[in-house]
Short mmCIF file of C-alpha atoms in Angstrom, two decimals:
data_model
loop_
_atom_site.label_atom_id
_atom_site.label_comp_id
_atom_site.label_asym_id
_atom_site.label_seq_id
_atom_site.Cartn_x
_atom_site.Cartn_y
_atom_site.Cartn_z
CA UNK A 1 -9.66 23.34 54.25
CA UNK A 2 -9.05 20.47 51.90
CA UNK A 3 -10.20 22.64 48.95
CA UNK A 4 -9.56 26.37 48.87
CA UNK A 5 -12.13 28.89 47.68
CA UNK A 6 -10.51 29.02 44.26
CA UNK A 7 -10.50 25.24 43.91
CA UNK A 8 -6.91 24.29 44.76
CA UNK A 9 -6.44 21.14 46.85
CA UNK A 10 -4.56 21.54 50.14
CA UNK A 11 -2.84 18.17 50.31
CA UNK A 12 0.70 16.84 50.15
CA UNK A 13 2.12 13.36 49.63
CA UNK A 14 4.73 11.98 51.99
CA UNK A 15 6.92 8.87 51.90
CA UNK A 16 5.91 7.93 48.36
CA UNK A 17 7.71 4.65 47.66
CA UNK A 18 7.49 4.89 43.88
CA UNK A 19 10.50 6.39 42.15
CA UNK A 20 10.24 9.83 40.63
CA UNK A 21 11.26 8.15 37.39
CA UNK A 22 7.57 7.35 36.82
CA UNK A 23 6.93 11.09 36.39
CA UNK A 24 9.57 11.22 33.65
CA UNK A 25 7.83 8.38 31.80
CA UNK A 26 4.76 10.60 31.52
CA UNK A 27 6.89 13.63 30.68
CA UNK A 28 4.09 15.39 28.75
CA UNK A 29 1.75 15.58 31.76
CA UNK A 30 4.67 16.47 34.03
CA UNK A 31 5.61 19.42 31.82
CA UNK A 32 1.98 20.59 31.58
CA UNK A 33 1.55 20.50 35.37
CA UNK A 34 4.66 22.62 36.03
CA UNK A 35 4.33 26.22 37.08
CA UNK A 36 5.00 28.83 34.42
CA UNK A 37 8.37 29.85 35.87
CA UNK A 38 9.66 26.28 35.75
CA UNK A 39 8.18 25.68 32.31
CA UNK A 40 9.82 28.81 30.87
CA UNK A 41 13.12 27.82 32.49
CA UNK A 42 12.96 24.43 30.76
CA UNK A 43 11.87 26.11 27.52
CA UNK A 44 14.83 28.50 27.48
CA UNK A 45 17.31 25.89 28.73
CA UNK A 46 16.26 23.36 26.06
CA UNK A 47 17.01 25.77 23.24
CA UNK A 48 20.14 27.38 24.69
CA UNK A 49 21.49 23.99 25.76
CA UNK A 50 20.98 22.39 22.36
CA UNK A 51 22.48 25.40 20.54
CA UNK A 52 25.56 25.37 22.77
CA UNK A 53 25.97 21.56 22.65
CA UNK A 54 25.86 21.47 18.86
CA UNK A 55 28.07 24.56 18.76
CA UNK A 56 30.70 22.54 20.61
CA UNK A 57 30.28 19.67 18.15
CA UNK A 58 30.68 22.01 15.18
CA UNK A 59 33.80 23.43 16.80
CA UNK A 60 35.18 19.90 17.27
CA UNK A 61 34.49 19.11 13.60
CA UNK A 62 36.34 22.26 12.52
CA UNK A 63 39.18 21.54 14.98
CA UNK A 64 39.65 17.93 13.86
CA UNK A 65 39.60 18.93 10.19
CA UNK A 66 42.02 21.77 10.96
CA UNK A 67 39.76 24.46 9.57
CA UNK A 68 40.46 26.98 12.34
CA UNK A 69 42.75 29.99 11.74
CA UNK A 70 45.36 28.77 14.24
CA UNK A 71 46.18 25.86 11.92
CA UNK A 72 47.01 28.29 9.07
CA UNK A 73 45.09 26.37 6.38
CA UNK A 74 46.28 26.78 2.81
CA UNK A 75 44.42 28.79 0.19
CA UNK A 76 43.22 25.58 -1.51
CA UNK A 77 41.97 24.10 1.77
CA UNK A 78 38.23 23.31 1.73
CA UNK A 79 36.75 23.44 5.27
CA UNK A 80 33.89 21.27 6.51
CA UNK A 81 31.95 24.45 7.37
CA UNK A 82 32.72 27.76 5.77
CA UNK A 83 33.64 30.71 8.02
CA UNK A 84 33.88 28.95 11.38
CA UNK A 85 36.76 30.73 13.08
CA UNK A 86 36.18 29.80 16.72
CA UNK A 87 33.71 28.74 19.36
CA UNK A 88 31.57 31.86 18.95
CA UNK A 89 31.12 31.42 15.22
CA UNK A 90 30.43 27.70 15.79
CA UNK A 91 27.67 28.64 18.26
CA UNK A 92 26.18 31.10 15.75
CA UNK A 93 26.22 28.45 13.02
CA UNK A 94 24.50 26.01 15.40
CA UNK A 95 21.79 28.58 16.14
CA UNK A 96 21.31 29.39 12.45
CA UNK A 97 21.02 25.69 11.59
CA UNK A 98 18.51 24.76 14.29
CA UNK A 99 16.17 27.71 13.86
CA UNK A 100 16.66 27.73 10.06
CA UNK A 101 17.64 31.39 9.91
CA UNK A 102 20.14 30.82 7.10
CA UNK A 103 22.10 34.06 6.83
CA UNK A 104 24.10 32.57 3.94
CA UNK A 105 27.52 33.45 5.40
CA UNK A 106 28.28 30.05 7.01
CA UNK A 107 27.42 26.78 5.28
CA UNK A 108 28.37 23.12 5.21
CA UNK A 109 30.49 21.90 2.31
CA UNK A 110 30.62 18.40 0.79
CA UNK A 111 34.12 17.93 2.16
CA UNK A 112 33.13 16.10 5.39
CA UNK A 113 30.56 13.31 5.77
CA UNK A 114 30.64 13.90 9.54
CA UNK A 115 29.52 17.51 9.09
CA UNK A 116 26.67 16.46 6.76
CA UNK A 117 25.49 13.82 9.26
CA UNK A 118 25.69 16.34 12.12
CA UNK A 119 23.68 18.86 10.10
CA UNK A 120 20.92 16.31 9.44
CA UNK A 121 20.87 15.16 13.06
CA UNK A 122 20.63 18.70 14.46
CA UNK A 123 17.88 19.63 12.01
CA UNK A 124 15.77 16.62 13.02
CA UNK A 125 16.41 17.13 16.73
CA UNK A 126 15.62 20.84 16.41
CA UNK A 127 12.21 20.05 14.87
CA UNK A 128 11.47 17.65 17.75
CA UNK A 129 12.43 20.23 20.39
CA UNK A 130 10.40 22.93 18.65
CA UNK A 131 7.34 20.69 18.35
CA UNK A 132 7.48 19.50 21.96
CA UNK A 133 8.20 22.81 23.68
CA UNK A 134 5.87 24.95 21.55
CA UNK A 135 3.16 22.29 21.87
CA UNK A 136 3.58 22.29 25.66
CA UNK A 137 3.30 26.09 25.81
CA UNK A 138 0.19 26.06 23.61
CA UNK A 139 -1.40 23.24 25.60
CA UNK A 140 -0.68 25.06 28.87
CA UNK A 141 -2.34 28.24 27.59
CA UNK A 142 -5.41 26.42 26.25
CA UNK A 143 -6.00 24.13 29.25
CA UNK A 144 -9.58 24.03 30.44
CA UNK A 145 -8.31 24.91 33.92
CA UNK A 146 -8.06 28.51 32.71
CA UNK A 147 -11.72 28.41 31.61
CA UNK A 148 -12.62 27.42 35.16
CA UNK A 149 -11.34 30.79 36.41
CA UNK A 150 -14.32 32.48 34.73
CA UNK A 151 -16.78 30.40 36.76
CA UNK A 152 -17.39 31.86 40.21
CA UNK A 153 -19.30 30.76 43.30
CA UNK A 154 -20.80 32.95 46.01
CA UNK A 155 -18.56 33.52 49.03
CA UNK A 156 -21.23 32.15 51.36
CA UNK A 157 -23.89 29.50 51.30
CA UNK A 158 -27.26 30.26 52.91
CA UNK A 159 -29.92 28.12 54.55
CA UNK A 160 -33.51 29.25 54.13
CA UNK A 161 -36.88 28.04 52.92
CA UNK A 162 -37.48 27.55 49.21
CA UNK A 163 -40.78 26.21 47.94
CA UNK A 164 -41.84 25.48 51.52
CA UNK A 165 -38.79 23.30 52.18
CA UNK A 166 -35.64 24.10 54.13
CA UNK A 167 -32.75 24.27 51.64
CA UNK A 168 -29.07 25.06 51.50
CA UNK A 169 -28.50 27.48 48.62
CA UNK A 170 -25.36 28.47 46.70
CA UNK A 171 -25.05 30.90 43.82
CA UNK A 172 -22.84 30.20 40.79
CA UNK A 173 -22.17 32.39 37.76
CA UNK A 174 -20.56 32.06 34.35
CA UNK A 175 -18.57 35.23 33.60
CA UNK A 176 -18.39 34.46 29.88
CA UNK A 177 -21.20 34.50 27.35
CA UNK A 178 -20.01 31.16 25.92
CA UNK A 179 -21.76 28.21 27.53
CA UNK A 180 -20.51 25.16 29.37
CA UNK A 181 -22.14 22.24 27.58
CA UNK A 182 -23.60 19.38 29.59
CA UNK A 183 -22.97 21.05 32.95
CA UNK A 184 -23.52 18.96 36.07
CA UNK A 185 -23.43 20.16 39.70
CA UNK A 186 -22.85 18.00 42.77
CA UNK A 187 -21.27 18.21 46.20
CA UNK A 188 -19.31 16.27 48.82
CA UNK A 189 -19.54 16.82 52.57
CA UNK A 190 -16.17 16.11 54.20
CA UNK A 191 -16.06 15.38 57.90
CA UNK A 192 -14.39 13.14 60.44
CA UNK A 193 -16.52 10.11 61.41
CA UNK A 194 -16.12 7.20 63.78
CA UNK A 195 -17.34 3.81 62.60
CA UNK A 196 -19.20 1.35 64.87
CA UNK A 197 -15.91 -0.57 65.07
CA UNK A 198 -14.19 2.48 66.55
CA UNK A 199 -12.20 3.40 63.46
CA UNK A 200 -11.71 7.13 62.89
CA UNK A 201 -12.08 8.13 59.24
CA UNK A 202 -10.65 11.54 58.38
CA UNK A 203 -12.17 13.26 55.35
CA UNK A 204 -15.08 10.85 55.14
CA UNK A 205 -17.13 11.81 52.06
CA UNK A 206 -20.91 12.07 51.93
CA UNK A 207 -22.73 12.79 48.67
CA UNK A 208 -24.72 16.03 48.55
CA UNK A 209 -27.28 16.36 45.78
CA UNK A 210 -27.77 19.83 44.35
CA UNK A 211 -30.55 20.81 41.96
CA UNK A 212 -31.87 23.87 40.23
CA UNK A 213 -35.43 24.48 39.17
CA UNK A 214 -34.62 23.23 35.67
CA UNK A 215 -32.79 20.11 36.93
CA UNK A 216 -29.10 19.50 37.56
CA UNK A 217 -28.26 18.10 34.12
CA UNK A 218 -27.53 20.09 30.93
CA UNK A 219 -27.86 23.49 32.57
CA UNK A 220 -28.58 26.56 30.44
CA UNK A 221 -25.75 28.37 32.16
CA UNK A 222 -25.92 31.81 30.53
CA UNK A 223 -26.89 33.74 33.68
CA UNK A 224 -26.15 33.17 37.39
CA UNK A 225 -27.93 30.17 38.88
CA UNK A 226 -28.95 29.47 42.46
CA UNK A 227 -28.43 25.79 43.20
CA UNK A 228 -29.98 24.26 46.28
CA UNK A 229 -29.84 21.14 48.40
CA UNK A 230 -33.07 20.07 50.11
CA UNK A 231 -32.51 19.45 53.81
CA UNK A 232 -34.69 16.39 54.50
CA UNK A 233 -34.23 13.33 56.69
CA UNK A 234 -31.67 11.92 54.25
CA UNK A 235 -29.55 15.07 54.36
CA UNK A 236 -26.49 15.24 56.64
CA UNK A 237 -27.62 18.79 57.55
CA UNK A 238 -30.92 17.52 58.96
CA UNK A 239 -29.70 17.34 62.58
CA UNK A 240 -28.04 20.77 62.46
CA UNK A 241 -29.67 23.98 63.68
CA UNK A 242 -28.95 27.68 63.55
CA UNK A 243 -27.57 27.56 67.11
CA UNK A 244 -25.33 24.53 66.55
CA UNK A 245 -24.02 24.82 63.00
CA UNK A 246 -20.97 26.85 64.05
CA UNK A 247 -19.97 24.05 66.43
CA UNK A 248 -19.98 21.52 63.61
CA UNK A 249 -16.79 20.31 61.93
CA UNK A 250 -17.34 19.83 58.21
CA UNK A 251 -16.33 21.12 54.79
CA UNK A 252 -18.79 21.27 51.92
CA UNK A 253 -17.04 20.92 48.55
CA UNK A 254 -19.10 21.87 45.49
CA UNK A 255 -18.21 20.74 41.97
CA UNK A 256 -19.36 21.95 38.56
CA UNK A 257 -18.41 19.76 35.58
CA UNK A 258 -18.95 20.74 31.97
CA UNK A 259 -17.53 20.85 28.47
CA UNK A 260 -16.02 24.07 27.13
CA UNK A 261 -18.01 25.15 24.09
CA UNK A 262 -15.03 26.59 22.21
CA UNK A 263 -12.56 23.69 22.64
CA UNK A 264 -14.76 20.68 23.58
CA UNK A 265 -12.42 20.07 26.54
CA UNK A 266 -13.89 18.94 29.84
CA UNK A 267 -13.70 21.40 32.69
CA UNK A 268 -14.21 21.14 36.45
CA UNK A 269 -14.72 24.05 38.84
CA UNK A 270 -14.79 23.55 42.60
CA UNK A 271 -14.99 25.52 45.81
CA UNK A 272 -15.66 24.80 49.45
CA UNK A 273 -17.60 26.13 52.44
CA UNK A 274 -16.85 25.69 56.12
CA UNK A 275 -19.46 26.23 58.90
CA UNK A 276 -18.53 29.91 59.33
CA UNK A 277 -19.46 30.48 55.67
CA UNK A 278 -22.92 28.93 55.90
CA UNK A 279 -25.43 31.62 56.96
CA UNK A 280 -28.68 30.40 58.48
CA UNK A 281 -31.86 32.35 57.77
CA UNK A 282 -30.56 34.47 54.89
CA UNK A 283 -31.50 34.80 51.22
CA UNK A 284 -29.47 35.97 48.24
CA UNK A 285 -30.17 39.46 46.94
CA UNK A 286 -31.67 39.58 43.41
CA UNK A 287 -29.14 40.42 40.69
CA UNK A 288 -30.99 39.98 37.38
CA UNK A 289 -33.12 42.82 36.03
CA UNK A 290 -34.47 43.96 32.67
CA UNK A 291 -33.34 47.21 31.07
CA UNK A 292 -35.50 49.64 29.10
CA UNK A 293 -33.86 48.39 25.92
CA UNK A 294 -35.17 44.88 26.60
CA UNK A 295 -31.84 43.35 27.65
CA UNK A 296 -31.29 41.32 30.79
CA UNK A 297 -28.73 42.89 33.11
CA UNK A 298 -26.74 41.00 35.76
CA UNK A 299 -25.46 43.12 38.64
CA UNK A 300 -22.44 41.28 40.01
CA UNK A 301 -22.07 43.81 42.80
CA UNK A 302 -24.84 41.92 44.60
CA UNK A 303 -23.64 38.47 43.57
CA UNK A 304 -22.54 37.38 47.06
CA UNK A 305 -24.93 39.60 49.04
#
């Protein structure tokens, strides 16, 4: 498959001449596309790394100003930072500064301009790191890709007559009560073709038009819909038959585009069907019924039957 049943693309890029530096230029998209385990590793490393780095700098400031206990400072000695006695206390002060905990035990004095500058610089950098990393986590959670997981397609497509015409039918359902606004359904038939010039084209794409009884634009997608493609002379399925469809080599990729009602973000759901998943001469079992209370009930146990 080029596209798996859950919509992931089975493709890899080899011998890309462009430097990987271009991915660092668009660092925001790169971070969003990372898997959760890599994102959380970067999240933790960014905070721990900055705390430890500035902890070293605070230790250097205290060492240069001879504030540490090993220098035996006099009673009248005013340190750059109060109560920094070693690397551990410098790390704790760095953490308190960046996350603005402020225990009140360690603080910067007016004795050193370097310490004041370092405090300002760490505070500004800490806000930037917080904004970027927390924004990336929030954006990852709220991506419309997650909304696509609550849109499901039937495991099989069927070919049967509908309205007196031979059609290829697929069932799609929205598992949430919130709508997808401006939904649009279409398909691509992927197959290997040979041109009249003898060129072999792998993954040649042919448009497949899908419709529902209410049209394929602005679907009222509150209950499962059965979309269908009319097999006429213009259809690439026209020359296939029940006896020969399993010998065909194709992949039907179906797309559903829409706008998430809650976030106004665009969303795309996709799945694919290979010849073994296209059943000739079958119909989908009914799944919508009306209860005694007047509600419409959808039985998802029969969704793919």
